[in-house]
C-alpha cells in the first residue's frame, strides 16, 4: 500500500470519527417540553459555555425571534418571550462562528380560557411549575432565589431591588397594574398554599396561588365576601375564580379585565353578541329588534360607555338576571335611563 493511500485512509478515518462526535454540551434547561401555560410569557433558559457557542437564536412559529450573544463570564442565558394563544413551537438554535452547533424544540400551549378555539388543551400538555427547589438551582449562580418581599405594610422604595423583578418585570408592562404587582408584593397572593381545587404534588410551586383564588382576593377586597350574600351570583364569582374575568397582574382594559367589557361578556353569552337584547318581543319604531347591548354613552353613568354592566351587576344582585334593580319589578332597572 502506497504512502499516499495510507494518508488518504487516515484522513478519511479522522473525518468519520469527527462526524460521529457528539454535539457540544449545550442544554436547554427550561421550559420542559409539552407544558401548558395560563399566561402569555415563557422564559427560555439555556446553559452553554462561550467556548461552545457564540450565539443563541430563539424562534417562535409566530415569526418572532430573539438573539442572544455569548458572554465569556456567563454559562446560563435567560430570555422571557411572548407566545400566542394555543400551541407554540419554540426552536432554540446555538451557533459557533456561523455554524449550527445544536438545535432543540419545545412545544408550549397557552390556554386562555376566554378565547374560543384555545380553551381546551390537547391531552399531551401538562401543567408545570418552575419555582421548586430542584429547578431553582439552575438560576442560583446568577440570581438570589430567596424571596426578599417585606412583611407587613412595608413596600420597596426601589421595586427593582426585589428578587422577583429581574425575571418578571414584564408583568407591569400593561396600562393598568394591580396594586400588589406594581408594588412587588408578590407573596401577598403567591403564598404557596393549596386551594380547594388544587391537587397536592411534590413539584407544586412554593409561590402557588390558591385555586379558587377568591380567598386571596378577600384579603384586600371586602366586597368579595359580600357578593356571596346576593340572591343571584354570577358563575365565576360563585366558583371563587375571579381570575377568569380579571387579570390579577394587570391589563390594558379597565378593572384589569382580560377583555373589554362587552367582548368579555359575549365570550360566554354569545347569544347576546348580535348587539340587540332584552324585550325582543317588542318592536319600537325607533329601535326595531329590541334594546342595544352597547353604545357610546351610558345615560345612567356619565362619562362611561353603555354596555352589559350598565344594566347587570357582573358579580351578583338581588334582582333576577343580575339586574341592577331596586324592588321586585325587573322593569325598574329601565328607570335608570328612562325616566318616563
mmCIF file of C-alpha atoms in Angstrom:
data_model
loop_
_atom_site.group_PDB
_atom_site.id
_atom_site.type_symbol
_atom_site.label_atom_id
_atom_site.label_comp_id
_atom_site.label_asym_id
_atom_site.label_seq_id
_atom_site.Cartn_x
_atom_site.Cartn_y
_atom_site.Cartn_z
ATOM 1 C CA UNK A 1 0.000 0.000 0.000
ATOM 2 C CA UNK A 2 1.455 3.282 -1.041
ATOM 3 C CA UNK A 3 2.139 6.099 1.401
ATOM 4 C CA UNK A 4 -0.377 8.338 -0.394
ATOM 5 C CA UNK A 5 -3.121 5.720 0.058
ATOM 6 C CA UNK A 6 -2.295 5.382 3.759
ATOM 7 C CA UNK A 7 -2.528 9.146 4.241
ATOM 8 C CA UNK A 8 -5.878 9.177 2.442
ATOM 9 C CA UNK A 9 -7.293 6.381 4.617
ATOM 10 C CA UNK A 10 -6.041 8.108 7.789
ATOM 11 C CA UNK A 11 -7.722 11.394 6.829
ATOM 12 C CA UNK A 12 -10.934 9.551 5.964
ATOM 13 C CA UNK A 13 -10.945 7.775 9.334
ATOM 14 C CA UNK A 14 -10.419 11.065 11.154
ATOM 15 C CA UNK A 15 -13.285 12.665 9.259
ATOM 16 C CA UNK A 16 -15.642 9.802 10.118
ATOM 17 C CA UNK A 17 -14.596 9.958 13.781
ATOM 18 C CA UNK A 18 -15.130 13.723 13.904
ATOM 19 C CA UNK A 19 -18.567 13.390 12.305
ATOM 20 C CA UNK A 20 -19.539 10.810 14.919
ATOM 21 C CA UNK A 21 -18.552 13.039 17.824
ATOM 22 C CA UNK A 22 -21.496 14.254 19.936
ATOM 23 C CA UNK A 23 -22.654 17.845 19.640
ATOM 24 C CA UNK A 24 -21.275 20.399 22.050
ATOM 25 C CA UNK A 25 -22.856 20.161 25.537
ATOM 26 C CA UNK A 26 -25.465 22.906 25.196
ATOM 27 C CA UNK A 27 -28.512 22.319 27.405
ATOM 28 C CA UNK A 28 -31.989 23.788 27.040
ATOM 29 C CA UNK A 29 -32.841 23.787 30.733
ATOM 30 C CA UNK A 30 -36.282 25.363 30.596
ATOM 31 C CA UNK A 31 -39.044 25.085 29.768
ATOM 32 C CA UNK A 32 -39.786 21.389 29.665
ATOM 33 C CA UNK A 33 -41.474 20.049 26.552
ATOM 34 C CA UNK A 34 -45.278 19.951 26.235
ATOM 35 C CA UNK A 35 -46.103 22.370 29.031
ATOM 36 C CA UNK A 36 -49.391 24.218 29.428
ATOM 37 C CA UNK A 37 -49.271 27.911 30.401
ATOM 38 C CA UNK A 38 -52.096 30.159 31.561
ATOM 39 C CA UNK A 39 -50.096 33.271 30.698
ATOM 40 C CA UNK A 40 -48.515 34.672 27.553
ATOM 41 C CA UNK A 41 -44.912 34.749 28.810
ATOM 42 C CA UNK A 42 -42.374 31.910 28.731
ATOM 43 C CA UNK A 43 -38.781 32.070 29.961
ATOM 44 C CA UNK A 44 -36.159 30.208 27.937
ATOM 45 C CA UNK A 45 -33.089 29.079 29.905
ATOM 46 C CA UNK A 46 -30.017 27.812 28.009
ATOM 47 C CA UNK A 47 -26.786 26.594 29.578
ATOM 48 C CA UNK A 48 -23.633 26.700 27.458
ATOM 49 C CA UNK A 49 -20.016 27.775 27.598
ATOM 50 C CA UNK A 50 -18.796 30.637 25.410
ATOM 51 C CA UNK A 51 -16.219 28.135 24.125
ATOM 52 C CA UNK A 52 -19.047 26.086 22.638
ATOM 53 C CA UNK A 53 -21.313 28.804 21.228
ATOM 54 C CA UNK A 54 -21.281 32.488 20.382
ATOM 55 C CA UNK A 55 -24.973 32.984 19.540
ATOM 56 C CA UNK A 56 -28.308 31.652 20.761
ATOM 57 C CA UNK A 57 -31.245 32.131 18.383
ATOM 58 C CA UNK A 58 -34.753 31.674 19.785
ATOM 59 C CA UNK A 59 -37.512 31.391 17.183
ATOM 60 C CA UNK A 60 -41.251 31.025 17.730
ATOM 61 C CA UNK A 61 -43.549 29.777 14.992
ATOM 62 C CA UNK A 62 -45.420 33.109 15.136
ATOM 63 C CA UNK A 63 -42.473 34.599 13.184
ATOM 64 C CA UNK A 64 -40.901 36.280 16.213
ATOM 65 C CA UNK A 65 -37.230 35.705 17.001
ATOM 66 C CA UNK A 66 -34.706 36.709 19.656
ATOM 67 C CA UNK A 67 -30.905 36.599 19.502
ATOM 68 C CA UNK A 68 -28.566 36.321 22.488
ATOM 69 C CA UNK A 69 -24.804 36.807 22.253
ATOM 70 C CA UNK A 70 -22.489 34.625 24.312
ATOM 71 C CA UNK A 71 -20.677 36.193 27.248
ATOM 72 C CA UNK A 72 -17.398 34.645 28.489
ATOM 73 C CA UNK A 73 -18.485 35.485 32.039
ATOM 74 C CA UNK A 74 -21.722 33.531 31.786
ATOM 75 C CA UNK A 75 -22.795 29.948 31.265
ATOM 76 C CA UNK A 76 -26.560 30.417 31.616
ATOM 77 C CA UNK A 77 -28.704 32.609 29.387
ATOM 78 C CA UNK A 78 -32.324 33.588 30.043
ATOM 79 C CA UNK A 79 -34.886 35.245 27.824
ATOM 80 C CA UNK A 80 -38.581 35.821 28.501
ATOM 81 C CA UNK A 81 -40.612 35.715 25.307
ATOM 82 C CA UNK A 82 -44.248 36.237 24.382
ATOM 83 C CA UNK A 83 -46.277 33.350 22.980
ATOM 84 C CA UNK A 84 -49.579 33.234 21.113
ATOM 85 C CA UNK A 85 -52.841 31.564 22.065
ATOM 86 C CA UNK A 86 -52.880 27.805 21.549
ATOM 87 C CA UNK A 87 -49.896 25.728 20.525
ATOM 88 C CA UNK A 88 -46.481 27.345 20.114
ATOM 89 C CA UNK A 89 -43.369 25.635 18.788
ATOM 90 C CA UNK A 90 -40.193 27.252 20.091
ATOM 91 C CA UNK A 91 -36.909 26.424 18.371
ATOM 92 C CA UNK A 92 -33.615 27.220 20.098
ATOM 93 C CA UNK A 93 -30.553 27.054 17.855
ATOM 94 C CA UNK A 94 -26.983 27.524 19.072
ATOM 95 C CA UNK A 95 -24.260 28.761 16.718
ATOM 96 C CA UNK A 96 -20.477 28.944 16.777
ATOM 97 C CA UNK A 97 -18.770 31.061 14.121
ATOM 98 C CA UNK A 98 -21.843 30.916 11.918
ATOM 99 C CA UNK A 99 -22.174 27.136 12.099
ATOM 100 C CA UNK A 100 -25.106 25.416 13.770
ATOM 101 C CA UNK A 101 -23.932 23.600 16.886
ATOM 102 C CA UNK A 102 -27.171 22.293 18.302
ATOM 103 C CA UNK A 103 -30.919 22.737 17.966
ATOM 104 C CA UNK A 104 -33.801 21.934 20.322
ATOM 105 C CA UNK A 105 -37.540 22.423 20.239
ATOM 106 C CA UNK A 106 -40.224 22.933 22.855
ATOM 107 C CA UNK A 107 -43.989 22.654 22.427
ATOM 108 C CA UNK A 108 -45.878 25.080 24.661
ATOM 109 C CA UNK A 109 -49.649 25.575 24.882
ATOM 110 C CA UNK A 110 -51.029 28.927 26.033
ATOM 111 C CA UNK A 111 -54.503 28.216 27.405
ATOM 112 C CA UNK A 112 -56.545 31.437 27.622
ATOM 113 C CA UNK A 113 -59.958 30.119 28.656
ATOM 114 C CA UNK A 114 -61.834 33.122 27.275
ATOM 115 C CA UNK A 115 -60.884 32.592 23.639
ATOM 116 C CA UNK A 116 -62.852 30.127 21.567
ATOM 117 C CA UNK A 117 -60.690 27.502 19.942
ATOM 118 C CA UNK A 118 -57.958 27.835 22.559
ATOM 119 C CA UNK A 119 -59.992 26.979 25.656
ATOM 120 C CA UNK A 120 -59.153 23.268 25.700
ATOM 121 C CA UNK A 121 -55.591 21.990 25.528
ATOM 122 C CA UNK A 122 -54.591 18.713 23.853
ATOM 123 C CA UNK A 123 -54.013 15.756 26.167
ATOM 124 C CA UNK A 124 -50.256 15.818 25.565
ATOM 125 C CA UNK A 125 -49.805 19.058 27.527
ATOM 126 C CA UNK A 126 -49.336 19.207 31.286
ATOM 127 C CA UNK A 127 -49.154 21.956 33.860
ATOM 128 C CA UNK A 128 -45.692 22.601 35.253
ATOM 129 C CA UNK A 129 -44.079 24.843 37.835
ATOM 130 C CA UNK A 130 -40.625 26.390 37.799
ATOM 131 C CA UNK A 131 -40.246 27.615 41.386
ATOM 132 C CA UNK A 132 -39.382 24.330 43.059
ATOM 133 C CA UNK A 133 -36.064 23.824 44.831
ATOM 134 C CA UNK A 134 -34.541 21.475 42.267
ATOM 135 C CA UNK A 135 -35.219 23.752 39.285
ATOM 136 C CA UNK A 136 -34.187 26.911 41.090
ATOM 137 C CA UNK A 137 -30.648 25.543 41.429
ATOM 138 C CA UNK A 138 -30.217 26.359 37.739
ATOM 139 C CA UNK A 139 -30.606 30.077 38.431
ATOM 140 C CA UNK A 140 -28.871 30.319 41.782
ATOM 141 C CA UNK A 141 -25.463 31.090 40.240
ATOM 142 C CA UNK A 142 -26.773 34.429 38.901
ATOM 143 C CA UNK A 143 -29.918 35.153 40.888
ATOM 144 C CA UNK A 144 -30.837 35.326 44.540
ATOM 145 C CA UNK A 145 -33.656 32.768 44.629
ATOM 146 C CA UNK A 146 -34.802 33.638 48.142
ATOM 147 C CA UNK A 147 -37.764 35.983 48.368
ATOM 148 C CA UNK A 148 -36.992 39.373 49.919
ATOM 149 C CA UNK A 149 -40.600 40.606 49.869
ATOM 150 C CA UNK A 150 -41.118 42.747 53.005
ATOM 151 C CA UNK A 151 -43.726 41.776 55.571
ATOM 152 C CA UNK A 152 -46.481 43.968 56.980
ATOM 153 C CA UNK A 153 -47.241 47.265 55.259
ATOM 154 C CA UNK A 154 -43.709 47.931 54.039
ATOM 155 C CA UNK A 155 -43.047 48.447 50.329
ATOM 156 C CA UNK A 156 -39.898 48.797 48.266
ATOM 157 C CA UNK A 157 -38.530 52.286 47.719
ATOM 158 C CA UNK A 158 -36.962 50.839 44.573
ATOM 159 C CA UNK A 159 -39.014 47.926 43.254
ATOM 160 C CA UNK A 160 -36.137 46.765 41.058
ATOM 161 C CA UNK A 161 -34.458 45.561 44.225
ATOM 162 C CA UNK A 162 -36.921 42.724 44.721
ATOM 163 C CA UNK A 163 -35.624 39.305 43.730
ATOM 164 C CA UNK A 164 -38.713 38.837 41.527
ATOM 165 C CA UNK A 165 -38.188 41.972 39.422
ATOM 166 C CA UNK A 166 -35.397 40.875 37.066
ATOM 167 C CA UNK A 167 -37.305 37.937 35.590
ATOM 168 C CA UNK A 168 -40.873 39.171 35.948
ATOM 169 C CA UNK A 169 -40.699 42.911 35.227
ATOM 170 C CA UNK A 170 -42.756 42.468 32.043
ATOM 171 C CA UNK A 171 -45.784 41.848 34.280
ATOM 172 C CA UNK A 172 -46.059 45.600 34.821
ATOM 173 C CA UNK A 173 -45.952 46.490 31.126
ATOM 174 C CA UNK A 174 -49.743 46.864 30.863
ATOM 175 C CA UNK A 175 -51.654 50.145 31.002
ATOM 176 C CA UNK A 176 -53.247 49.238 34.344
ATOM 177 C CA UNK A 177 -51.341 47.312 37.011
ATOM 178 C CA UNK A 178 -52.806 45.725 40.115
ATOM 179 C CA UNK A 179 -51.506 47.267 43.361
ATOM 180 C CA UNK A 180 -49.710 44.143 44.692
ATOM 181 C CA UNK A 181 -47.993 43.765 41.317
ATOM 182 C CA UNK A 182 -46.850 47.353 40.851
ATOM 183 C CA UNK A 183 -45.528 47.348 44.424
ATOM 184 C CA UNK A 184 -43.974 43.892 44.001
ATOM 185 C CA UNK A 185 -45.803 42.418 46.967
ATOM 186 C CA UNK A 186 -45.819 39.090 45.117
ATOM 187 C CA UNK A 187 -46.096 36.797 48.138
ATOM 188 C CA UNK A 188 -49.237 38.566 49.347
ATOM 189 C CA UNK A 189 -51.014 36.487 46.684
ATOM 190 C CA UNK A 190 -48.414 33.875 45.756
ATOM 191 C CA UNK A 191 -48.333 32.324 49.211
ATOM 192 C CA UNK A 192 -47.783 28.714 48.138
ATOM 193 C CA UNK A 193 -50.934 27.443 49.866
ATOM 194 C CA UNK A 194 -53.316 24.949 48.305
ATOM 195 C CA UNK A 195 -56.912 25.822 47.492
ATOM 196 C CA UNK A 196 -59.913 23.510 47.364
ATOM 197 C CA UNK A 197 -59.384 22.818 43.649
ATOM 198 C CA UNK A 198 -55.613 22.243 43.848
ATOM 199 C CA UNK A 199 -54.132 18.767 43.676
ATOM 200 C CA UNK A 200 -51.227 18.142 46.096
ATOM 201 C CA UNK A 201 -47.955 17.305 44.353
ATOM 202 C CA UNK A 202 -44.252 17.215 45.181
ATOM 203 C CA UNK A 203 -43.402 19.677 42.404
ATOM 204 C CA UNK A 204 -46.006 22.367 43.148
ATOM 205 C CA UNK A 205 -44.534 25.837 43.173
ATOM 206 C CA UNK A 206 -43.766 27.375 46.540
ATOM 207 C CA UNK A 207 -45.312 30.535 45.036
ATOM 208 C CA UNK A 208 -48.574 28.855 44.111
ATOM 209 C CA UNK A 209 -51.749 30.943 44.151
ATOM 210 C CA UNK A 210 -54.720 29.122 45.617
ATOM 211 C CA UNK A 211 -57.452 27.797 43.356
ATOM 212 C CA UNK A 212 -60.101 29.094 43.841
ATOM 213 C CA UNK A 213 -58.451 32.468 44.304
ATOM 214 C CA UNK A 214 -61.329 34.321 45.994
ATOM 215 C CA UNK A 215 -59.935 33.771 49.500
ATOM 216 C CA UNK A 216 -56.764 35.550 48.407
ATOM 217 C CA UNK A 217 -58.737 38.427 46.858
ATOM 218 C CA UNK A 218 -60.778 38.815 50.045
ATOM 219 C CA UNK A 219 -57.657 39.909 51.905
ATOM 220 C CA UNK A 220 -57.904 43.323 50.247
ATOM 221 C CA UNK A 221 -61.316 43.383 48.586
ATOM 222 C CA UNK A 222 -64.022 43.239 51.271
ATOM 223 C CA UNK A 223 -66.761 43.229 48.636
ATOM 224 C CA UNK A 224 -65.793 39.717 47.550
ATOM 225 C CA UNK A 225 -67.234 38.282 50.777
ATOM 226 C CA UNK A 226 -70.464 40.264 50.445
ATOM 227 C CA UNK A 227 -71.202 39.065 46.916
ATOM 228 C CA UNK A 228 -71.882 35.575 48.280
ATOM 229 C CA UNK A 229 -74.874 37.004 50.144
ATOM 230 C CA UNK A 230 -76.613 38.114 46.966
ATOM 231 C CA UNK A 231 -79.702 36.220 45.898
ATOM 232 C CA UNK A 232 -78.199 35.722 42.460
ATOM 233 C CA UNK A 233 -74.447 35.279 41.959
ATOM 234 C CA UNK A 234 -72.516 35.230 38.686
ATOM 235 C CA UNK A 235 -70.965 31.847 37.869
ATOM 236 C CA UNK A 236 -67.266 32.795 38.131
ATOM 237 C CA UNK A 237 -67.952 34.563 41.423
ATOM 238 C CA UNK A 238 -69.855 31.563 42.743
ATOM 239 C CA UNK A 239 -66.854 29.374 41.849
ATOM 240 C CA UNK A 240 -64.443 31.810 43.508
ATOM 241 C CA UNK A 241 -62.494 32.240 40.282
ATOM 242 C CA UNK A 242 -62.075 35.992 39.987
ATOM 243 C CA UNK A 243 -59.163 35.496 37.608
ATOM 244 C CA UNK A 244 -61.431 34.150 34.892
ATOM 245 C CA UNK A 245 -62.538 37.707 34.101
ATOM 246 C CA UNK A 246 -59.746 39.740 35.729
ATOM 247 C CA UNK A 247 -56.009 39.520 35.129
ATOM 248 C CA UNK A 248 -54.553 39.674 38.653
ATOM 249 C CA UNK A 249 -51.319 41.308 37.467
ATOM 250 C CA UNK A 250 -52.582 43.947 35.086
ATOM 251 C CA UNK A 251 -54.390 44.654 31.856
ATOM 252 C CA UNK A 252 -54.789 47.223 29.122
ATOM 253 C CA UNK A 253 -58.521 47.155 29.939
ATOM 254 C CA UNK A 254 -60.306 48.853 32.815
ATOM 255 C CA UNK A 255 -60.778 46.917 36.060
ATOM 256 C CA UNK A 256 -57.919 44.618 34.981
ATOM 257 C CA UNK A 257 -60.368 42.745 32.742
ATOM 258 C CA UNK A 258 -58.999 40.164 30.335
ATOM 259 C CA UNK A 259 -61.076 41.691 27.518
ATOM 260 C CA UNK A 260 -63.065 44.897 27.067
ATOM 261 C CA UNK A 261 -66.391 44.603 28.923
ATOM 262 C CA UNK A 262 -68.722 43.851 26.010
ATOM 263 C CA UNK A 263 -66.292 41.390 24.423
ATOM 264 C CA UNK A 264 -65.738 39.697 27.773
ATOM 265 C CA UNK A 265 -69.455 39.216 28.441
ATOM 266 C CA UNK A 266 -70.288 37.972 24.957
ATOM 267 C CA UNK A 267 -67.476 35.422 25.118
ATOM 268 C CA UNK A 268 -69.704 33.308 27.349
ATOM 269 C CA UNK A 269 -73.046 34.865 26.429
ATOM 270 C CA UNK A 270 -72.603 34.598 22.683
ATOM 271 C CA UNK A 271 -76.325 34.803 22.028
ATOM 272 C CA UNK A 272 -76.183 38.479 23.067
ATOM 273 C CA UNK A 273 -73.412 39.315 20.599
ATOM 274 C CA UNK A 274 -75.888 40.343 17.902
ATOM 275 C CA UNK A 275 -75.979 43.720 19.626
ATOM 276 C CA UNK A 276 -79.726 43.526 20.274
ATOM 277 C CA UNK A 277 -81.084 42.150 23.515
ATOM 278 C CA UNK A 278 -83.948 42.267 26.045
ATOM 279 C CA UNK A 279 -87.640 42.966 25.359
ATOM 280 C CA UNK A 280 -87.059 41.365 21.973
ATOM 281 C CA UNK A 281 -90.761 40.543 21.728
ATOM 282 C CA UNK A 282 -91.460 44.257 21.481
ATOM 283 C CA UNK A 283 -90.824 46.323 18.399
ATOM 284 C CA UNK A 284 -90.214 50.020 18.770
ATOM 285 C CA UNK A 285 -90.423 52.243 15.744
ATOM 286 C CA UNK A 286 -87.113 53.897 16.575
ATOM 287 C CA UNK A 287 -85.364 50.698 17.640
ATOM 288 C CA UNK A 288 -86.788 47.726 15.805
ATOM 289 C CA UNK A 289 -85.424 44.493 17.141
ATOM 290 C CA UNK A 290 -85.052 45.316 20.856
ATOM 291 C CA UNK A 291 -82.516 47.029 23.034
ATOM 292 C CA UNK A 292 -78.845 47.501 22.029
ATOM 293 C CA UNK A 293 -76.178 45.934 24.242
ATOM 294 C CA UNK A 294 -73.503 48.545 23.692
ATOM 295 C CA UNK A 295 -73.189 52.174 22.745
ATOM 296 C CA UNK A 296 -71.189 55.350 23.066
ATOM 297 C CA UNK A 297 -72.931 56.710 26.150
ATOM 298 C CA UNK A 298 -74.426 55.342 29.325
ATOM 299 C CA UNK A 299 -77.274 57.702 30.373
ATOM 300 C CA UNK A 300 -77.171 56.453 33.960
ATOM 301 C CA UNK A 301 -73.395 56.709 34.354
ATOM 302 C CA UNK A 302 -71.909 59.876 32.873
ATOM 303 C CA UNK A 303 -68.520 59.572 31.173
ATOM 304 C CA UNK A 304 -68.947 55.796 30.836
ATOM 305 C CA UNK A 305 -69.786 53.747 27.777
ATOM 306 C CA UNK A 306 -73.001 51.770 27.632
ATOM 307 C CA UNK A 307 -72.544 48.019 27.741
ATOM 308 C CA UNK A 308 -73.729 44.921 29.588
ATOM 309 C CA UNK A 309 -72.717 46.089 33.056
ATOM 310 C CA UNK A 310 -74.844 49.216 32.648
ATOM 311 C CA UNK A 311 -77.887 47.055 33.423
ATOM 312 C CA UNK A 312 -76.319 43.975 35.010
ATOM 313 C CA UNK A 313 -74.030 43.637 38.018
ATOM 314 C CA UNK A 314 -71.333 41.211 36.851
ATOM 315 C CA UNK A 315 -70.732 39.918 40.369
ATOM 316 C CA UNK A 316 -74.157 39.471 41.934
ATOM 317 C CA UNK A 317 -77.522 41.052 42.559
ATOM 318 C CA UNK A 318 -80.771 40.729 44.467
ATOM 319 C CA UNK A 319 -82.563 41.062 41.126
ATOM 320 C CA UNK A 320 -83.136 38.352 38.548
ATOM 321 C CA UNK A 321 -80.590 38.006 35.765
ATOM 322 C CA UNK A 322 -78.123 40.006 37.881
ATOM 323 C CA UNK A 323 -80.059 43.197 37.063
ATOM 324 C CA UNK A 324 -79.135 46.407 38.848
ATOM 325 C CA UNK A 325 -82.711 46.772 40.045
ATOM 326 C CA UNK A 326 -84.438 48.061 43.131
ATOM 327 C CA UNK A 327 -87.642 46.484 44.374
ATOM 328 C CA UNK A 328 -89.238 43.395 42.885
ATOM 329 C CA UNK A 329 -90.052 44.568 39.362
ATOM 330 C CA UNK A 330 -87.400 43.842 36.700
ATOM 331 C CA UNK A 331 -88.516 46.843 34.645
ATOM 332 C CA UNK A 332 -87.388 49.102 37.476
ATOM 333 C CA UNK A 333 -83.901 48.793 36.028
ATOM 334 C CA UNK A 334 -85.150 50.616 32.936
ATOM 335 C CA UNK A 335 -85.742 53.703 35.023
ATOM 336 C CA UNK A 336 -82.007 54.108 35.451
ATOM 337 C CA UNK A 337 -82.025 55.630 31.964
ATOM 338 C CA UNK A 338 -85.671 56.009 31.004
ATOM 339 C CA UNK A 339 -87.381 58.320 33.453
ATOM 340 C CA UNK A 340 -90.755 58.189 31.684
#
